[in-house]
XYZ file of C-alpha atoms in Angstrom:
619
model
C -9.769 -25.635 -0.038
C -9.646 -24.153 -3.458
C -7.163 -24.499 -6.413
C -3.902 -22.999 -6.844
C -0.812 -22.480 -9.351
C 1.829 -24.380 -7.961
C 5.174 -23.884 -10.500
C 5.363 -22.476 -13.553
C 8.500 -23.935 -16.663
C 8.801 -21.608 -19.862
C 10.755 -22.557 -22.715
C 11.521 -20.843 -26.131
C 9.282 -17.612 -24.867
C 10.420 -14.081 -25.158
C 13.287 -13.713 -23.811
C 13.742 -16.456 -22.236
C 15.175 -19.513 -24.842
C 15.123 -23.437 -24.439
C 17.033 -23.449 -21.439
C 13.950 -22.226 -19.688
C 13.189 -21.272 -16.391
C 11.379 -22.309 -13.542
C 9.549 -20.427 -11.570
C 8.602 -21.946 -7.954
C 4.467 -20.332 -6.172
C 2.944 -19.642 -3.323
C 0.749 -16.961 -2.362
C 2.882 -14.179 -2.750
C 5.629 -14.680 -5.214
C 8.473 -11.738 -5.679
C 10.063 -10.792 -9.005
C 12.856 -9.251 -8.284
C 15.687 -8.110 -10.740
C 17.255 -5.625 -13.900
C 15.122 -4.228 -15.982
C 14.811 -5.895 -19.585
C 15.792 -9.348 -17.355
C 12.814 -11.851 -17.687
C 10.347 -10.777 -14.807
C 7.258 -9.293 -17.209
C 7.584 -11.874 -19.409
C 6.823 -14.802 -16.863
C 3.486 -12.724 -15.481
C 2.563 -12.224 -20.180
C 3.940 -16.762 -19.902
C 1.558 -17.460 -16.527
C -1.247 -15.246 -18.103
C -0.903 -17.378 -21.517
C -1.017 -20.674 -20.425
C -3.531 -20.922 -17.649
C -6.368 -18.659 -20.283
C -5.342 -20.971 -23.349
C -4.461 -17.823 -25.622
C -3.482 -17.429 -29.302
C 0.271 -16.320 -28.986
C 1.971 -13.150 -30.721
C 5.236 -12.592 -33.399
C 6.536 -11.456 -30.651
C 5.661 -14.080 -28.080
C 8.063 -16.164 -29.859
C 11.449 -15.914 -28.704
C 13.716 -13.537 -30.447
C 10.321 -12.990 -32.807
C 11.089 -16.399 -34.745
C 8.680 -19.094 -35.207
C 10.703 -22.226 -35.745
C 10.335 -26.352 -35.405
C 12.844 -26.728 -32.907
C 12.066 -24.429 -30.789
C 8.407 -24.061 -30.243
C 7.387 -22.076 -27.277
C 6.558 -24.323 -24.323
C 4.862 -24.300 -19.956
C 4.328 -26.670 -18.653
C 2.814 -25.882 -14.794
C 1.579 -27.480 -11.750
C -1.260 -26.941 -9.738
C -3.710 -28.393 -7.016
C -6.735 -30.068 -6.718
C -9.422 -30.245 -5.108
C -11.606 -33.610 -4.469
C -15.108 -30.825 -6.631
C -12.384 -29.687 -8.905
C -9.987 -32.702 -9.868
C -9.976 -34.250 -13.235
C -9.511 -38.501 -13.712
C -7.671 -40.230 -11.743
C -4.515 -40.936 -14.572
C -3.945 -37.024 -14.519
C -3.716 -36.612 -10.449
C -0.787 -38.352 -8.267
C -2.059 -37.926 -4.704
C -0.471 -36.020 -1.338
C -0.784 -35.474 2.073
C -3.006 -33.208 2.668
C -6.223 -34.789 0.790
C -5.208 -32.269 -2.547
C -3.905 -33.311 -6.205
C -0.950 -32.174 -8.880
C -1.619 -31.545 -12.014
C 1.126 -31.367 -14.440
C -0.130 -30.143 -18.156
C 2.377 -28.220 -21.079
C 1.123 -26.404 -23.403
C 2.821 -25.316 -27.055
C 2.342 -23.675 -29.613
C 3.436 -24.724 -32.379
C 2.245 -20.706 -35.034
C 1.450 -17.271 -34.582
C -1.952 -16.618 -33.392
C -3.449 -20.507 -33.698
C -4.479 -22.446 -30.642
C -1.955 -23.714 -27.734
C -1.871 -28.022 -28.193
C -1.920 -29.248 -24.394
C -1.188 -33.030 -22.889
C -1.586 -33.802 -19.321
C 0.931 -35.937 -17.344
C -0.783 -39.292 -17.343
C 0.622 -40.169 -14.126
C -0.674 -43.916 -14.557
C 2.296 -44.069 -17.712
C 4.386 -42.240 -16.001
C 4.350 -39.796 -19.047
C 3.922 -36.564 -21.384
C 0.543 -37.964 -23.057
C 0.885 -38.067 -26.979
C -0.996 -39.171 -30.318
C -2.517 -41.462 -30.287
C -3.557 -41.771 -26.198
C -6.759 -42.458 -25.388
C -7.069 -39.079 -23.847
C -4.816 -36.782 -24.099
C -5.641 -33.651 -21.913
C -6.773 -33.666 -18.039
C -10.481 -31.811 -18.241
C -10.847 -32.166 -21.928
C -11.724 -29.160 -23.211
C -10.044 -26.041 -22.523
C -12.502 -23.578 -21.923
C -13.964 -26.924 -19.151
C -10.501 -27.220 -18.183
C -9.469 -23.535 -17.677
C -13.040 -23.243 -14.903
C -10.381 -26.073 -12.469
C -7.530 -23.665 -12.608
C -7.284 -20.130 -10.746
C -8.644 -16.763 -12.526
C -5.127 -15.290 -13.907
C -5.929 -11.127 -13.406
C -3.118 -9.828 -15.533
C -2.425 -5.407 -14.744
C -0.009 -4.651 -16.517
C 2.617 -0.900 -16.427
C 0.057 0.982 -18.443
C -3.014 -0.176 -18.570
C -5.595 1.832 -18.744
C -8.197 1.349 -15.019
C -10.973 2.913 -17.194
C -11.582 -0.550 -18.110
C -11.993 -1.922 -14.773
C -14.251 1.333 -13.421
C -16.070 0.995 -16.460
C -16.738 -3.115 -15.609
C -18.023 -2.009 -11.661
C -20.075 0.683 -12.964
C -21.697 -1.876 -15.503
C -22.321 -4.079 -12.847
C -23.700 -1.828 -10.720
C -25.863 -1.186 -13.171
C -26.864 -4.544 -13.386
C -27.653 -5.265 -9.291
C -29.712 -1.924 -9.102
C -31.183 -3.258 -12.514
C -31.553 -7.100 -10.879
C -33.024 -5.110 -7.933
C -35.467 -3.049 -9.702
C -37.042 -6.129 -11.600
C -37.295 -8.388 -8.315
C -39.545 -5.472 -6.098
C -43.162 -6.515 -5.246
C -45.507 -3.827 -3.917
C -47.077 -6.559 -0.850
C -45.415 -10.219 0.322
C -48.627 -10.976 -1.298
C -48.351 -10.007 -5.210
C -48.029 -13.007 -7.937
C -45.949 -10.307 -9.765
C -43.082 -7.616 -9.259
C -44.001 -3.887 -9.626
C -42.042 -3.907 -12.158
C -44.174 -7.333 -14.150
C -47.600 -5.842 -14.035
C -45.510 -2.661 -15.912
C -44.864 -5.407 -18.439
C -47.753 -6.707 -18.671
C -49.674 -3.908 -19.056
C -47.977 -2.600 -21.721
C -47.816 -6.112 -23.300
C -51.634 -5.450 -22.884
C -51.284 -1.879 -24.830
C -49.745 -3.542 -27.507
C -52.363 -6.346 -27.641
C -55.206 -3.194 -27.458
C -54.250 -1.476 -30.130
C -53.414 -3.897 -32.849
C -56.012 -2.762 -35.585
C -55.168 0.746 -35.774
C -51.524 -0.731 -36.037
C -52.361 -2.274 -39.263
C -54.041 1.002 -39.811
C -51.610 3.785 -39.566
C -48.865 0.535 -42.124
C -51.890 0.296 -44.707
C -52.236 3.692 -44.847
C -48.147 4.431 -45.251
C -48.225 1.479 -47.402
C -50.877 3.600 -49.534
C -48.876 7.084 -49.673
C -45.534 5.520 -50.734
C -47.115 3.440 -53.906
C -48.895 6.912 -54.860
C -44.961 7.613 -54.904
C -43.759 4.900 -57.129
C -46.148 4.134 -59.523
C -45.419 7.335 -60.946
C -41.472 6.874 -60.961
C -41.457 2.545 -61.418
C -45.076 2.009 -63.182
C -46.443 -1.539 -61.907
C -44.332 -0.788 -59.724
C -45.911 -1.892 -56.027
C -43.996 -1.500 -52.414
C -44.812 -3.731 -49.649
C -45.269 -3.074 -45.570
C -44.988 -6.470 -43.507
C -46.367 -6.332 -40.423
C -45.989 -9.546 -38.239
C -47.738 -9.288 -35.298
C -44.698 -8.473 -32.008
C -43.483 -11.956 -29.912
C -39.609 -10.294 -29.061
C -39.733 -9.290 -24.948
C -40.891 -5.871 -23.903
C -37.907 -3.970 -22.271
C -37.504 -0.926 -20.106
C -34.165 0.767 -19.749
C -34.916 2.205 -16.088
C -31.168 3.510 -15.354
C -28.921 5.433 -17.705
C -25.491 6.098 -17.275
C -25.584 8.267 -13.367
C -23.218 6.250 -12.340
C -19.336 6.606 -11.824
C -16.591 6.134 -10.195
C -15.188 8.380 -8.317
C -12.205 8.774 -5.940
C -10.928 11.934 -3.244
C -9.942 12.859 -0.112
C -13.020 12.476 3.150
C -15.072 15.521 2.718
C -13.735 16.978 0.280
C -14.087 17.281 -3.290
C -13.643 13.543 -5.930
C -13.001 13.589 -9.465
C -13.169 10.775 -12.025
C -10.696 8.352 -11.349
C -9.130 9.626 -15.936
C -8.583 12.698 -14.090
C -6.016 10.683 -10.575
C -2.424 11.151 -10.732
C -1.502 7.277 -12.301
C -0.170 6.415 -9.176
C -4.008 6.457 -8.288
C -5.748 4.824 -11.120
C -3.681 2.042 -10.834
C -3.793 1.281 -7.503
C -8.081 1.988 -8.016
C -7.163 -0.543 -11.023
C -6.326 -3.985 -9.215
C -8.549 -2.967 -6.495
C -11.254 -2.855 -8.403
C -10.309 -5.832 -10.444
C -10.158 -7.514 -7.178
C -13.303 -7.055 -6.157
C -14.765 -7.335 -9.784
C -13.060 -11.109 -9.133
C -14.943 -12.069 -5.868
C -17.947 -10.710 -7.838
C -17.253 -13.557 -10.008
C -16.715 -11.165 -13.065
C -13.617 -9.645 -14.994
C -14.193 -6.737 -17.857
C -14.727 -7.004 -21.679
C -12.110 -6.756 -23.009
C -13.851 -4.010 -25.580
C -12.552 -0.033 -25.950
C -16.401 0.443 -26.673
C -18.231 2.426 -23.794
C -21.938 1.762 -25.355
C -21.964 -1.749 -24.796
C -24.140 -2.168 -23.362
C -22.653 -4.377 -20.621
C -19.103 -4.155 -19.717
C -18.752 -7.200 -17.469
C -19.049 -10.550 -17.693
C -20.025 -13.256 -15.656
C -15.959 -15.521 -14.824
C -18.209 -18.755 -15.351
C -17.516 -21.029 -12.163
C -13.671 -19.493 -11.100
C -13.330 -18.931 -7.362
C -9.881 -19.147 -7.491
C -7.659 -16.055 -8.901
C -3.755 -15.218 -9.405
C -3.585 -11.259 -9.421
C -0.250 -10.029 -12.317
C 1.009 -7.409 -10.826
C 3.993 -5.220 -13.461
C 5.144 -2.432 -11.360
C 2.580 -1.927 -8.239
C 5.047 0.852 -7.342
C 4.244 2.996 -10.448
C 4.305 6.424 -9.447
C 2.829 5.637 -5.793
C 4.366 8.346 -2.797
C 6.794 6.188 -0.386
C 3.562 5.937 2.467
C 1.689 4.787 -0.310
C 4.301 1.832 -1.541
C 4.528 0.037 1.993
C 0.503 0.533 2.276
C -0.268 -1.073 -1.298
C 2.626 -3.674 -0.224
C -0.033 -4.503 2.756
C -2.925 -4.959 1.422
C -1.378 -7.435 -1.365
C 0.170 -9.204 1.262
C -3.223 -9.764 2.590
C -4.977 -10.749 -0.280
C -4.347 -14.470 -0.107
C -5.409 -14.643 3.529
C -8.554 -14.941 1.905
C -7.255 -18.679 1.192
C -9.015 -17.699 -2.952
C -6.019 -15.922 -3.982
C -2.950 -15.513 -4.766
C -0.687 -11.952 -5.770
C 2.636 -12.301 -8.406
C 4.132 -9.205 -8.056
C 7.750 -7.520 -10.736
C 8.618 -4.514 -9.318
C 12.052 -2.242 -8.555
C 11.583 -2.320 -5.336
C 12.598 -3.201 -2.235
C 9.210 -1.970 -0.549
C 7.355 -4.286 -2.060
C 9.539 -7.903 0.064
C 8.434 -8.191 3.332
C 10.359 -11.214 5.303
C 8.361 -11.678 8.138
C 4.863 -12.821 6.050
C 4.958 -16.212 5.174
C 4.168 -18.285 1.860
C 5.851 -15.503 -0.014
C 8.500 -16.293 -2.614
C 11.169 -13.606 -3.753
C 12.471 -14.667 -7.132
C 15.079 -12.603 -8.261
C 14.953 -12.973 -13.009
C 18.167 -12.113 -14.063
C 19.706 -12.272 -17.808
C 23.208 -14.397 -17.541
C 27.531 -13.034 -19.295
C 25.850 -15.191 -22.096
C 22.448 -12.962 -21.798
C 20.415 -16.212 -20.901
C 17.547 -15.589 -18.543
C 17.934 -17.125 -15.247
C 15.113 -17.572 -12.065
C 17.115 -18.007 -8.364
C 14.543 -18.638 -5.438
C 16.688 -16.580 -2.804
C 13.749 -17.508 -0.172
C 10.803 -18.642 0.449
C 9.449 -19.745 4.602
C 9.390 -22.688 4.946
C 12.840 -23.665 3.608
C 14.677 -20.650 5.045
C 13.153 -22.400 8.389
C 12.557 -19.106 10.455
C 11.223 -18.863 13.613
C 8.532 -16.240 15.651
C 11.964 -14.518 16.977
C 13.129 -14.496 13.104
C 9.702 -12.979 12.084
C 10.065 -10.086 14.480
C 13.413 -9.688 14.262
C 13.642 -9.052 10.656
C 9.732 -7.670 10.844
C 11.848 -4.841 13.337
C 14.763 -4.316 10.771
C 12.465 -3.590 7.946
C 11.029 -0.827 9.899
C 14.674 0.382 11.333
C 16.260 0.973 7.927
C 14.029 -0.106 3.952
C 16.936 -0.615 2.724
C 17.767 -4.282 4.381
C 15.572 -5.396 0.569
C 18.136 -3.944 -1.555
C 20.276 -7.706 -0.522
C 17.291 -9.271 -2.971
C 18.436 -6.699 -6.406
C 21.221 -8.227 -6.636
C 25.350 -7.286 -5.922
C 27.808 -8.503 -3.156
C 25.791 -8.043 0.066
C 27.872 -7.790 3.006
C 26.066 -8.245 6.480
C 27.281 -5.569 9.867
C 26.330 -4.982 12.991
C 26.048 -1.713 13.931
C 25.211 1.919 12.271
C 28.657 2.317 12.905
C 30.291 -0.477 9.874
C 27.198 1.080 7.746
C 28.507 4.505 7.993
C 31.796 3.795 7.786
C 31.592 0.655 4.678
C 28.963 3.352 2.781
C 31.614 6.463 4.169
C 34.785 4.584 1.662
C 32.274 2.890 -0.981
C 31.219 7.466 -2.197
C 33.968 8.321 -1.524
C 36.349 5.684 -4.260
C 32.820 6.127 -6.224
C 34.203 9.578 -6.672
C 37.982 8.984 -6.943
C 36.552 6.424 -10.396
C 37.195 3.625 -8.392
C 33.489 1.612 -9.097
C 35.081 -1.490 -6.719
C 32.421 -1.601 -5.160
C 29.343 -0.242 -7.443
C 27.145 -3.952 -6.573
C 28.132 -3.477 -2.845
C 24.613 -3.610 -1.149
C 26.254 -2.948 2.859
C 22.853 -4.673 4.947
C 22.720 -3.661 8.590
C 21.174 -5.103 11.010
C 21.418 -3.224 14.217
C 21.859 -6.283 16.608
C 24.182 -9.717 16.399
C 20.518 -11.727 16.947
C 19.893 -10.088 13.702
C 22.622 -11.563 11.837
C 21.561 -14.493 12.504
C 18.228 -14.494 10.998
C 19.853 -12.651 8.397
C 22.177 -15.280 7.926
C 19.143 -18.289 7.458
C 18.107 -15.246 4.994
C 21.048 -15.302 3.119
C 21.573 -19.140 3.127
C 19.048 -19.713 0.186
C 20.773 -16.665 -2.290
C 22.939 -19.584 -3.984
C 25.578 -16.890 -3.621
C 28.851 -15.701 -1.112
C 27.612 -13.320 1.230
C 30.219 -11.539 3.716
C 29.795 -10.703 7.662
C 30.698 -8.595 10.316
C 29.752 -8.032 13.833
C 31.989 -7.738 17.243
C 33.336 -9.647 18.726
C 32.050 -8.685 22.313
C 32.919 -9.828 25.846
C 32.124 -13.478 27.206
C 31.359 -11.549 30.959
C 29.663 -8.357 31.069
C 29.594 -5.761 34.231
C 26.220 -4.587 35.397
C 24.012 -3.454 38.381
C 20.921 -3.722 40.333
C 19.000 -2.382 42.974
C 19.513 -3.391 46.446
C 16.338 -3.738 47.929
C 17.771 -3.120 51.252
C 19.303 -0.511 51.249
C 17.669 1.468 49.333
C 14.723 4.078 50.995
C 13.062 6.087 49.597
C 14.641 8.561 46.593
C 17.790 6.870 47.496
C 18.690 4.485 45.870
C 21.868 2.377 46.479
C 23.267 0.213 44.101
C 25.414 -3.011 43.410
C 27.680 -4.496 41.079
C 28.141 -7.583 39.363
C 29.535 -9.721 37.082
C 27.664 -11.985 34.022
C 27.628 -13.871 31.311
C 27.246 -11.204 28.073
C 23.699 -12.125 26.084
C 26.069 -10.600 23.627
C 28.612 -12.870 23.239
C 25.924 -15.725 23.716
C 24.751 -14.316 20.251
C 27.803 -15.652 18.897
C 27.023 -19.642 18.571
C 23.609 -18.300 17.133
C 25.488 -17.283 13.657
C 28.042 -19.777 14.694
C 25.324 -22.606 13.969
C 24.084 -21.316 10.322
C 27.924 -20.760 8.489
C 27.660 -22.608 5.169
C 30.186 -22.409 1.989
C 28.101 -18.958 0.877
C 28.954 -17.340 3.857
C 33.041 -15.534 4.662
C 32.016 -14.623 8.631
C 34.261 -11.383 10.120
C 34.218 -10.305 13.687
C 35.479 -7.085 15.483
C 37.393 -8.349 18.064
C 35.293 -7.156 21.300
C 33.818 -3.479 18.983
C 35.052 -1.720 15.698
C 35.738 0.765 17.878
C 37.823 -1.165 20.540
C 39.488 -2.672 17.447
C 40.547 -0.103 14.701
C 40.060 2.799 16.636
C 41.682 1.992 20.087
C 39.442 3.472 22.264
C 36.015 3.391 23.548
C 33.371 5.680 22.207
C 29.780 5.587 24.716
C 28.172 7.638 22.236
C 27.761 9.328 18.617
C 29.396 6.046 17.649
C 29.290 6.795 13.768
C 29.808 10.526 13.101
C 33.195 9.508 16.023
C 33.928 6.853 12.964
C 33.414 8.813 10.071
C 35.326 12.315 11.799
C 38.331 9.351 12.348
C 38.057 8.249 8.820
C 37.802 11.387 7.416
C 40.570 14.181 8.770
C 43.289 10.797 9.597
C 44.312 8.655 6.371
C 45.674 6.445 7.742
C 42.600 5.456 9.326
C 40.968 6.072 5.939
C 43.775 3.449 4.321
C 42.584 0.871 7.422
C 39.037 0.875 6.503
C 39.319 0.164 3.679
C 41.705 -2.029 4.006
C 38.918 -3.436 6.226
C 36.384 -4.128 3.678
C 38.648 -5.501 0.759
C 40.066 -8.505 3.303
C 36.685 -9.178 3.715
C 35.556 -9.281 0.066
C 38.271 -10.869 -0.730
C 39.845 -7.140 -2.785
C 43.705 -8.036 -4.553
C 44.163 -10.765 -2.232
C 44.394 -7.721 0.449
C 45.245 -9.564 4.603
C 42.713 -8.335 6.644
C 44.361 -5.852 8.562
C 44.605 -6.700 12.971
C 41.429 -6.530 15.123
C 40.175 -7.927 12.959
C 38.964 -12.591 12.718
C 37.915 -14.889 10.311
C 36.185 -17.440 11.957
C 34.212 -20.297 12.206
C 33.726 -21.866 15.833
C 33.362 -19.883 19.072
C 36.828 -21.114 20.795
C 38.108 -18.784 17.872
C 36.431 -15.826 19.215
C 37.205 -17.121 22.664
C 41.245 -17.212 22.059
C 41.117 -14.273 20.008
C 39.538 -11.977 23.249
C 40.803 -13.311 25.767
C 45.187 -12.878 23.503
C 43.501 -8.995 23.600
C 42.587 -9.165 26.657
C 45.712 -10.417 27.797
C 47.287 -7.436 25.827
C 45.532 -4.213 27.647
C 46.708 -2.409 30.574
C 44.106 -0.570 31.803
C 45.529 2.961 33.016
C 43.718 5.539 36.066
C 44.224 9.206 34.150
C 45.332 10.641 37.041
C 47.523 7.862 38.374
C 51.522 7.848 36.835
C 52.317 3.973 35.124
C 54.543 2.271 37.497
C 57.589 1.835 34.867
C 59.635 -1.318 35.801
C 63.662 -0.862 37.289
C 62.286 2.894 37.146
C 64.182 5.018 41.089
């Protein structure tokens, strides 16, 4: 087991005020939200608390240092038997690990934070006068017991990490050189033999060295005595005892990128997207080797890296990893980042504006929206956690396939009103209404996210996710029919290429999925159903193919059709208390759908187009 960070609570830090925010932390945490909503502030808070850093003035809320509003951050971490502090600081967990709670307070700019632990034996945080106040003792020792944070900001220079990996390579090869032996029977390495011969050379030439020093001293005093009478210059040359070091490696290492089989160029010649990806890639490799880049701008420093000490667990803090990346590269970067925690020693926290960085099919993933409310206070909402949503394997597969077909599904996590529709027709129709109304100056739908589920079974899976958003969402799907006709081959009547099929009535699988939707209904869901399907409900027709194109053609060329679909959308969203049109039902029990479909079927007469209808009472 490796130590983990589990929860972060932040008050009076950066743009976060006294009301505070809490962030649940899993293996993967994705922070979403608008610009300047506080995502980067959360990453910064994580970094300063786990590394016990001093604060700058910009880190204080509203840049003001006040006695009644000092920055305060609480951290809940999970310790193992090997890393746990004293028993009074630990709360045992079922899996054999321990909960440890700490709190940091900064009482001024550029001063060390005050850290205290939660004493579970007395049920409070430690106070002045207590025998002990901090788990693990001093900060440096405590830091080695928690995961090490590695922050990559939007405009960090990847050359710093590149110099670190070059420094690491140089030190590794230097060790290889110094440990080389020509024969396993040799007592000394080849390097030690060379150093010994140089030490002997230094000793053998000692007398000649002394003669050279005395000669230099005489020549200097011939000049000095003419300028300063009765003065003399003395040169002391004590016997050298310093170790002899041989620099066998220069600056011949470089880090370059390029196409396989093509020309490779240094990192500083790459595009910004490639450079930033190389940055966190190298950072991860260095951390796994137990080192990190030195915080220095000097390119001439002998070593550009330093040891991390006992830290074996790490947290990668990434600010907008999608910046300057091609869409395909964004998806690849997402998959790589999601795979980092597979080794159990990494956690990843990402602040992003890209829906592509959300993958609902992954376990141990938390999606948190960070936003400002009407009073400009920062709020966080945990939108999704797989363990809370209780997604089964079918749900994960449904969501994974939906995301493959339509990357816009994840837009729902970024705020605004959400309506889940079953298929392409509703998706095309509502988006057309949204765009047309915007062109007219009607901004009623500007924050509307239309999520296309591409199937009724996926509607239920999406509802499982949305039930954790803590906000109202809307659903429109087809009722379908309880029964449907199907056909199968009659093997007895079929022969060779002559295939005979028989038709039969069966329970409609699409109808059974209505129950799955009902099971996910709650106080936050508003679920509507088009009776039978979208085309029959609003256009009184059955369409076999090209349904979205057929629908758009209707509402483009027929003002009544446009008004009907707009009325449908407004009724679902509850705009101006518009009444829903005929053909749609808001429901919460499958019996209501059964009754609506039965009434519809009883009101429909199907006429063969080749026969004249029989009119009662006609001659």
